[in-house]
Every structure is written in structure tokens, then in C-alpha cells.
Coordinates of C-alpha atoms and ligand atoms in Angstrom, one line a residue:
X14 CA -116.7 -55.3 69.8
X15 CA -119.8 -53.5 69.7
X16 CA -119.5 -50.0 67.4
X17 CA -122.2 -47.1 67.6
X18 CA -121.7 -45.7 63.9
X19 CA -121.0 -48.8 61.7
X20 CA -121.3 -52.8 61.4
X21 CA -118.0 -55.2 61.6
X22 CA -118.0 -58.7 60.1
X23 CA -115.4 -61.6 59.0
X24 CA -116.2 -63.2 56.1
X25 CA -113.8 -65.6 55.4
X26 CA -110.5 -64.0 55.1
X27 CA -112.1 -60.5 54.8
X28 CA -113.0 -58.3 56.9
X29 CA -115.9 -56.1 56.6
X30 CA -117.1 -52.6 57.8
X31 CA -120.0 -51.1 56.7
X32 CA -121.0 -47.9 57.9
X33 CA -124.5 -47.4 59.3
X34 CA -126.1 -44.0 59.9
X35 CA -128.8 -44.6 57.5
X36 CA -130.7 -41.9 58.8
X37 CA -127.9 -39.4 57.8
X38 CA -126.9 -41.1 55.1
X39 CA -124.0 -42.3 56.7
X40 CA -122.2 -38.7 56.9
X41 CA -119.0 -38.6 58.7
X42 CA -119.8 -38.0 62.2
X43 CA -116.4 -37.9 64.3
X44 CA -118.1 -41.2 66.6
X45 CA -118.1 -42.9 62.8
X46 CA -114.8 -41.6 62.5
X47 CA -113.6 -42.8 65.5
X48 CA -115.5 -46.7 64.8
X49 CA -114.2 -46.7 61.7
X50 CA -109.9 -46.5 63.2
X51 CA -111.1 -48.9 66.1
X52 CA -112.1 -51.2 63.7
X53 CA -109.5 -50.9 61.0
X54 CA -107.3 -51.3 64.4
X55 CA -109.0 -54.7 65.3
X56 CA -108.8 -55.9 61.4
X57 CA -105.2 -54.8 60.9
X58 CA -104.2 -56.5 64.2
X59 CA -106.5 -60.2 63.3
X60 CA -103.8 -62.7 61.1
X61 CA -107.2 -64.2 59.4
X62 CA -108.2 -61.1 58.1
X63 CA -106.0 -60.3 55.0
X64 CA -107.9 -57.8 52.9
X65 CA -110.7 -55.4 54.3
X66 CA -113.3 -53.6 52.6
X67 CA -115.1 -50.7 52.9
X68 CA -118.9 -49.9 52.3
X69 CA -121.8 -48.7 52.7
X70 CA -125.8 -48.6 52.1
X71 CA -127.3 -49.4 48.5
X72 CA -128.3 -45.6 49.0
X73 CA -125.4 -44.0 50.4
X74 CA -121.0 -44.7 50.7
X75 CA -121.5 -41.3 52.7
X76 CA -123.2 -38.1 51.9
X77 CA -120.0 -36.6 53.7
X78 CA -118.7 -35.2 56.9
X79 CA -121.4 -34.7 59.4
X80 CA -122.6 -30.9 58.3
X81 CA -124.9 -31.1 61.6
X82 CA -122.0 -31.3 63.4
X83 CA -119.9 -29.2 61.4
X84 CA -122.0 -26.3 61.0
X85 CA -121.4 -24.3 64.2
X86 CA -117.8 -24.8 64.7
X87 CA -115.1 -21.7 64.6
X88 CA -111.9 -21.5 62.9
X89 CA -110.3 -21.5 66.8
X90 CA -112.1 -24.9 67.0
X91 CA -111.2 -26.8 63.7
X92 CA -107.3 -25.0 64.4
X93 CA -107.0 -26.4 68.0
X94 CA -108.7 -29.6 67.4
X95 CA -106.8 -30.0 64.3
X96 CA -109.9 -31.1 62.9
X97 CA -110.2 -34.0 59.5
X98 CA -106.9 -34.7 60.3
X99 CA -107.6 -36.7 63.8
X100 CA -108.8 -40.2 63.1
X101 CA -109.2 -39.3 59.5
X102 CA -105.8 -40.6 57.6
X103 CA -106.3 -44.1 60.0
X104 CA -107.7 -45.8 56.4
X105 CA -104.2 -44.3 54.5
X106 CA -101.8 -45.4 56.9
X107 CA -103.4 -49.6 56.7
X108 CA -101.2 -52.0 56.0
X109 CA -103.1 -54.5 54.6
X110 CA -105.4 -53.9 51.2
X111 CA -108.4 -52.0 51.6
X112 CA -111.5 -51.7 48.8
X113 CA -114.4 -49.3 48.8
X114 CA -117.2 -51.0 47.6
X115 CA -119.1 -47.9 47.0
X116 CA -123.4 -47.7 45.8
X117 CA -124.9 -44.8 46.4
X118 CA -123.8 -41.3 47.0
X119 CA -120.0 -40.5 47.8
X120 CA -119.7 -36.8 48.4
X121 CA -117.3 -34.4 50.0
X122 CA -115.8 -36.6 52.8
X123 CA -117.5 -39.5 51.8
X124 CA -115.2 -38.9 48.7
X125 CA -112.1 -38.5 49.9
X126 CA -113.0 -41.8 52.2
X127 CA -113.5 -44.0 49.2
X128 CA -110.1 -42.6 47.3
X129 CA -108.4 -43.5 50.9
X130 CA -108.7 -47.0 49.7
X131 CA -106.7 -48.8 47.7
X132 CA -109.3 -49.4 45.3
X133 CA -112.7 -48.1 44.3
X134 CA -115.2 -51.0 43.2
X135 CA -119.2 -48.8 42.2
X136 CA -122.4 -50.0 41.5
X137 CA -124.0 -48.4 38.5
X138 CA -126.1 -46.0 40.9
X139 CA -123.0 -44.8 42.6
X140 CA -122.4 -41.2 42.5
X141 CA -119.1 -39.0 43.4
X142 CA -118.9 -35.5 44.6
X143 CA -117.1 -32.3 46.0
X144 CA -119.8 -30.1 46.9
X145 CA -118.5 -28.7 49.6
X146 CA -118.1 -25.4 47.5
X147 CA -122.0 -25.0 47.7
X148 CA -121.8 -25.3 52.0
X149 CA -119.1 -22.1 51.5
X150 CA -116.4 -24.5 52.3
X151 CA -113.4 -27.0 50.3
X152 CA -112.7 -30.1 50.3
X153 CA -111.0 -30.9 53.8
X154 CA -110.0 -34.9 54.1
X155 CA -107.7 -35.1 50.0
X156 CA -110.1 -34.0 47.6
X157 CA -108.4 -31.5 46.2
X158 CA -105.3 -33.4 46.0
X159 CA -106.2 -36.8 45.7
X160 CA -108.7 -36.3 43.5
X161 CA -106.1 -34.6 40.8
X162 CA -104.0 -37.1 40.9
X163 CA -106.4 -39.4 40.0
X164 CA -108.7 -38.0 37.6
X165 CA -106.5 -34.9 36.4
X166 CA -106.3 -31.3 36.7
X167 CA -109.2 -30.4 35.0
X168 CA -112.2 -32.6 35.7
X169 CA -110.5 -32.0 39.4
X170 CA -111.6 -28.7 39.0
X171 CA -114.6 -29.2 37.4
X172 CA -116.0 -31.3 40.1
X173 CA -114.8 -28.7 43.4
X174 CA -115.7 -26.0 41.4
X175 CA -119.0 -26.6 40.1
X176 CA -119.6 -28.9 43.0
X177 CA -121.8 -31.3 40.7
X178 CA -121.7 -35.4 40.9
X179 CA -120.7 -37.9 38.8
X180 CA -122.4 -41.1 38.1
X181 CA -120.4 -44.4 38.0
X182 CA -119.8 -44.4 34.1
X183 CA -117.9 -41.3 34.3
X184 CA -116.2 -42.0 37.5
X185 CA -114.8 -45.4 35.6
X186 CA -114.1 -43.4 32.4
X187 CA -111.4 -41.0 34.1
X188 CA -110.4 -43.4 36.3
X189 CA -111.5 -43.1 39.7
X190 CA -113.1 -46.3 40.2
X191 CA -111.5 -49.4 38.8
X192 CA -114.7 -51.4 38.0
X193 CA -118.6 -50.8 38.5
X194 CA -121.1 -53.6 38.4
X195 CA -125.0 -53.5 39.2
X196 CA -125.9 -52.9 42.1
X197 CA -127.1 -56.3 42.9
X198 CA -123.5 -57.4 42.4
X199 CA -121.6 -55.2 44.2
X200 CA -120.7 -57.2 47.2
X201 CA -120.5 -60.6 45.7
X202 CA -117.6 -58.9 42.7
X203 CA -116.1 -57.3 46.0
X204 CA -116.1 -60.1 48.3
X205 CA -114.8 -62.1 44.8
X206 CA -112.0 -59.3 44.3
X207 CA -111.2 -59.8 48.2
X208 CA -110.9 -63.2 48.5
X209 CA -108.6 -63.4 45.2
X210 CA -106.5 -60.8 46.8
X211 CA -107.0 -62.8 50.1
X212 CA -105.2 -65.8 48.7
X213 CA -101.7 -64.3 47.9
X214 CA -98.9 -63.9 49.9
X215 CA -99.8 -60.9 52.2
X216 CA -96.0 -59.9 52.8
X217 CA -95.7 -59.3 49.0
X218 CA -99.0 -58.0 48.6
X219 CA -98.9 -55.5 51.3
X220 CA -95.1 -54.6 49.6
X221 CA -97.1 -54.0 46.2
X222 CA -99.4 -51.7 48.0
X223 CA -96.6 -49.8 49.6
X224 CA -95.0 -49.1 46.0
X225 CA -98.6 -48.5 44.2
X226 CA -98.8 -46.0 47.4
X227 CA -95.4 -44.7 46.7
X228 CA -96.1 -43.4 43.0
X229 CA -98.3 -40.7 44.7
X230 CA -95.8 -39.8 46.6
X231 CA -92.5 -39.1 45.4
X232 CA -91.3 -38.4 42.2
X233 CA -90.9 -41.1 39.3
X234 CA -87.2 -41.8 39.8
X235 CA -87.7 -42.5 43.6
X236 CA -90.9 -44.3 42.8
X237 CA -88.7 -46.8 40.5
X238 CA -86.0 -46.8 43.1
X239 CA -88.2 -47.6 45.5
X240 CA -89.8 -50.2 43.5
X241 CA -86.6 -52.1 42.2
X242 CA -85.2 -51.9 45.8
X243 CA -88.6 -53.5 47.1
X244 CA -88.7 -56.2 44.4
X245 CA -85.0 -57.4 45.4
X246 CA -86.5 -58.0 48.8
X247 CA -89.1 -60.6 47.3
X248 CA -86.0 -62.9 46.5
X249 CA -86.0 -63.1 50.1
X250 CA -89.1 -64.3 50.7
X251 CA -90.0 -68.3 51.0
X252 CA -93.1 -66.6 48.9
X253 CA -90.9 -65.8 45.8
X254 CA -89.6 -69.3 45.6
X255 CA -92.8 -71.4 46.1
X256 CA -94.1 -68.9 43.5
X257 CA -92.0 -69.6 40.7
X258 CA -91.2 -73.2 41.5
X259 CA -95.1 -73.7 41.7
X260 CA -95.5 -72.1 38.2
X261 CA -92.4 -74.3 37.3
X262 CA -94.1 -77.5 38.2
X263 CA -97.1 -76.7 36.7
X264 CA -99.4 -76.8 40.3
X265 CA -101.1 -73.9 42.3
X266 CA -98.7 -72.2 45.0
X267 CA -99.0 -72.7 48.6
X268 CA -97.8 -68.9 50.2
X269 CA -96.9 -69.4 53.9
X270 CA -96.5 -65.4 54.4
X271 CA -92.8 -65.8 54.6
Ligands
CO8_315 N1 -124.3 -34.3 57.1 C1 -125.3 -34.5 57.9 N2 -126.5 -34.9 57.6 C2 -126.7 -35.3 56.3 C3 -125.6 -35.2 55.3 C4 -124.4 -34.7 55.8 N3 -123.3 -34.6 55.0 N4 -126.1 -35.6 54.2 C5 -127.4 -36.0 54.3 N5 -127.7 -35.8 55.6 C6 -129.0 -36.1 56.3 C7 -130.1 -35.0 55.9 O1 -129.9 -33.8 56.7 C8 -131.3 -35.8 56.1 O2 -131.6 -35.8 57.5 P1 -133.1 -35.3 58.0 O3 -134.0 -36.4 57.5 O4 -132.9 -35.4 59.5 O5 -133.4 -34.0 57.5 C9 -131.0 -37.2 55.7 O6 -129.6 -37.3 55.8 C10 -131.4 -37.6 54.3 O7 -130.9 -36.6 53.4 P2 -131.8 -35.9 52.3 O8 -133.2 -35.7 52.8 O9 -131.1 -34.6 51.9 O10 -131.7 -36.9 51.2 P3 -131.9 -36.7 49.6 O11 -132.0 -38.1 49.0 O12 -132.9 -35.7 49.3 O13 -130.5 -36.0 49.2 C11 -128.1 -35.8 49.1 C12 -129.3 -36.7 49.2 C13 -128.1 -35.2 47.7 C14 -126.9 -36.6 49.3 C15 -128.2 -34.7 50.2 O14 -128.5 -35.2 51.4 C16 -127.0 -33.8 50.3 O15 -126.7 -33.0 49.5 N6 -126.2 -34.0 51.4 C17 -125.0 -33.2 51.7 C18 -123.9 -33.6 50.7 C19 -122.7 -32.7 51.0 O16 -122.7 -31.5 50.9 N7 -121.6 -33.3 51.4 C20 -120.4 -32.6 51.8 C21 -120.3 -32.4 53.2 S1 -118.9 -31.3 53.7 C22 -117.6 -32.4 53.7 O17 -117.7 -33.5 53.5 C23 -116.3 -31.8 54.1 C24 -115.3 -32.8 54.1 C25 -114.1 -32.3 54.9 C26 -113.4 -33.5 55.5 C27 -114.2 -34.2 56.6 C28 -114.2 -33.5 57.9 C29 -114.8 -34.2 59.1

């Protein structure tokens, strides 16, 4: 399928979106929104796709929600069309593991996009940002929430407040990111990262995701509740026993997704 707002490829057992408005530095129009479910739709539904990533330009993840588009609407209209939330949470609610492999600017929407993910892979130019404070708005998609969670009350205020960016270093220093690599690099340590991913048992990797997902969820005793009750349910799994019977016998496992 064909998509207006962003380009779809398999490589291997990965599938890849990357989104291309490079005119608008690939802000978050709601077409690009609506590519972006389609596709994850397509992916999520394709049994040889089995992790997905998410990225954009060597310029720009996205520069945020379309302001263009943005700029003339009324409170009646974002109320009635319950706007961010349509479309938006389609990332949040995948099954199966998705990265950001973010260069360039990620600010406001483009964001709260990126911390959607599972993970958050930079380059070195990457640069992260809530300025939506300077447009006399907030943070609409998470990024007031998801971004305290992750880096912590106060640099979470810091960056809404002040609406300033940070580079890569500091996005790895408190945490936001799990890894940055030159630019250059970026999608071969991605596609590396997805294809390692790629080769487990995706029942027990999309239950690990669940109960990583879980911790920001619920409170710590359900989160290890949760976990131990999800961790039973491996024993069930032809996974579980090839596992350990592989490590037993000294070979590589051979996961059959059951
Ligand atoms: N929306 C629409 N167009 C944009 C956006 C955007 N967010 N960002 C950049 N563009 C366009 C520019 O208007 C420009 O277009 P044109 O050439 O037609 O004038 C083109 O992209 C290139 O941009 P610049 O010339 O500004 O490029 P620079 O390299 O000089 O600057 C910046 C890059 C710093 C990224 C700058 O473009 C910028 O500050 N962009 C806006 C960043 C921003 O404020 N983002 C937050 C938007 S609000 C938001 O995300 C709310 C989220 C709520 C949830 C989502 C709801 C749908």
C-alpha cells in the first residue's frame, strides 16, 4: 500500500516506517497520523514482521504536531473531535516491539511519538523538546506524563517549562534514550537491535513488553504480580523448554512462537 505522509519497507524480519514530510520536517499532520495507524495496522497484522521501527530524516524524527494545521482550531473543535487522542495512542497499544530510531529534531509531538516506543535509539545530532509552551500551548500526546516518568519530576519540568531542547548526550544521561550512536550508524545499530530482537520467541517477547509496559502503569505490587503471574505462563510455552534445553545442550535455540 501506497501512504501519502510516510515510507513502508520490510527488511528482513523488520518492518520499517519512516516518515516523510521533509518539507515540514515531518510535523504530525493528522494524514501522517492516520499513515502511520494504517501501517502499524499492516505490520502488526504480517507474521514475518516481528519488531518495527520508527524513524525519521537525518534532520528531523518530527518537529511536532502540524502547527499549520493546528493554529486555527477552537476549543469546540479539539473537544468534539477529541483531537491527539484519535489515531494518536495506535503506536502504545502495538503488540509487537517497536524502536524509535530518532536523528534529528524530536519536539512537542514528535516527542511524545518517540517515548510511544518501546525504546528510543538517537544519533549524536538528535535533539528532544517540549516547546509547546512558547506556541501558548502544553504538551498534548504524554509529555507531560510520560516524560516524568522517564526522566523525573524536575528535568520534566525544566524542559515544558522552559521549553528548551536537549541534545542526545543529555537525553542518554537521564534516561530517555537507551543508546545514541553517530549518525551514520543509526540505522545499521537499529536494524542490528531489531533483528536481535527479531530472532526471539515473539510470544515471550511481546509478554516482556506487556510487563515492561505494566511498570508505568500500576503500582509496584501489581507490577510484580503481574510479572510473576506472566512468567508462570512461559512454563507453558514450547519456547521455555527449547530455551533451557538449548542452553542445556550447549546449541543455539530454535523458537517456533509457541
Ligand atoms: N508544524 C508545521 N510546520 C513545521 C513544524 C511544525 N511543528 N516545524 C517545522 N515546520 C516547517 C516550517 O514552518 C518550515 O516550513 P516553510 O519552509 O514552509 O516555512 C519548515 O518546516 C522548515 O522549518 P524551519 O524553517 O523552521 O527550520 P529550522 O531548521 O530553521 O528550525 C525547528 C527547525 C527549530 C524545529 C523549527 O522548525 C521549529 O521550532 N519548529 C516547531 C517546533 C515546535 O514548536 N513543535 C511543537 C509543536 S506543538 C505540538 O507538537 C503539540 C503536540 C500535541 C499533540 C499532538 C497533536 C496533534
Amino acid at each position: 500500500m501506497a501512504y501519502d505522509n510516510i515510507l513502508v519497507e520490510t527488511s528482513g524480519q523488520v518492518g520499517v516506517i519512516t516518515l516523510n514530510r521533509p518539507k515540514a520536517l515531518n510535523a504530525l499532520s493528522s494524514g501522517l497520523i492516520r499513515d502511520l495507524g494504517a501501517a502499524l495496522d499492516a505490520f502488526e497484522a504480517a507474521p514475518d514482521v516481528r519488531v518495527i521501527v520508527l524513524t525519521g530524516s537525518d534532520k528531523a524524527f518530527a518537529a511536532g504536531a502540524d502547527i499549520k494545521e493546528m493554529a486555527e482550531k477552537t476549543y469546540m473543535d479539539a473537544y468534539l473531535q477529541n483531537f491527539i487522542t484519535q489515531g494518536w495512542e495506535r503506536v502504545t497499544v502495538c503488540r509487537k516491539p517497536v524502536i524509535a530510531a530518532v536523528a534529528g529534531f524530536a519536539l512537542g509531538g514528535g516527542c511524545e511519538l518517540a517515548m510511544m516506543c518501546d525504546m528510543i535509539i538517537a544519533a549524536d545530532n538528535a535533539k528532544f523538546g517540549q516547546p509547546e509552551i512558547n506556541l501558548g500551548t502544553m504538551p498534548g500526546a504524554g509529555g507531560t506524563q510520560r516524560l516524568t516518568r522517564f526522566v523525573g519530576k524536575s528535568k520534566a519540568m525544566d524542559m515544558c517549562l522552559t521549553g528548551r531542547m536537549m541534545d542526545a548526550d543529555e537525553a542518554w544521561k537521564c534516561g530517555l534514550v537507551s543508546r545514541v550512536v553517530p549518525l551514520d550508524d543509526l540505522r545499521e545499530t537499529v536494524m542490528r537491535i531489531a533483528e536481535t530482537i527479531a530472532d526471539k520467541s515473539l510470544p515471550i517477547t511481546m509478554m516482556v513488553k506487556e510487563a515492561v509496559n505494566t511498570a508505568y502503569e500500576t503500582t509496584l505490587s501489581q507490577g510484580i504480580h503481574f510479572e510473576r503471574r506472566t512468567f508462570h505462563a512461559t512454563f507453558a510455552t514450547d519456547d521455555q523448554k527449547e530455551g533451557m534445553a538449548a542452553f542445556i545442550e550447549k546449541r543455539q535455540p530454535s523458537f517456533t512462537d509457541r
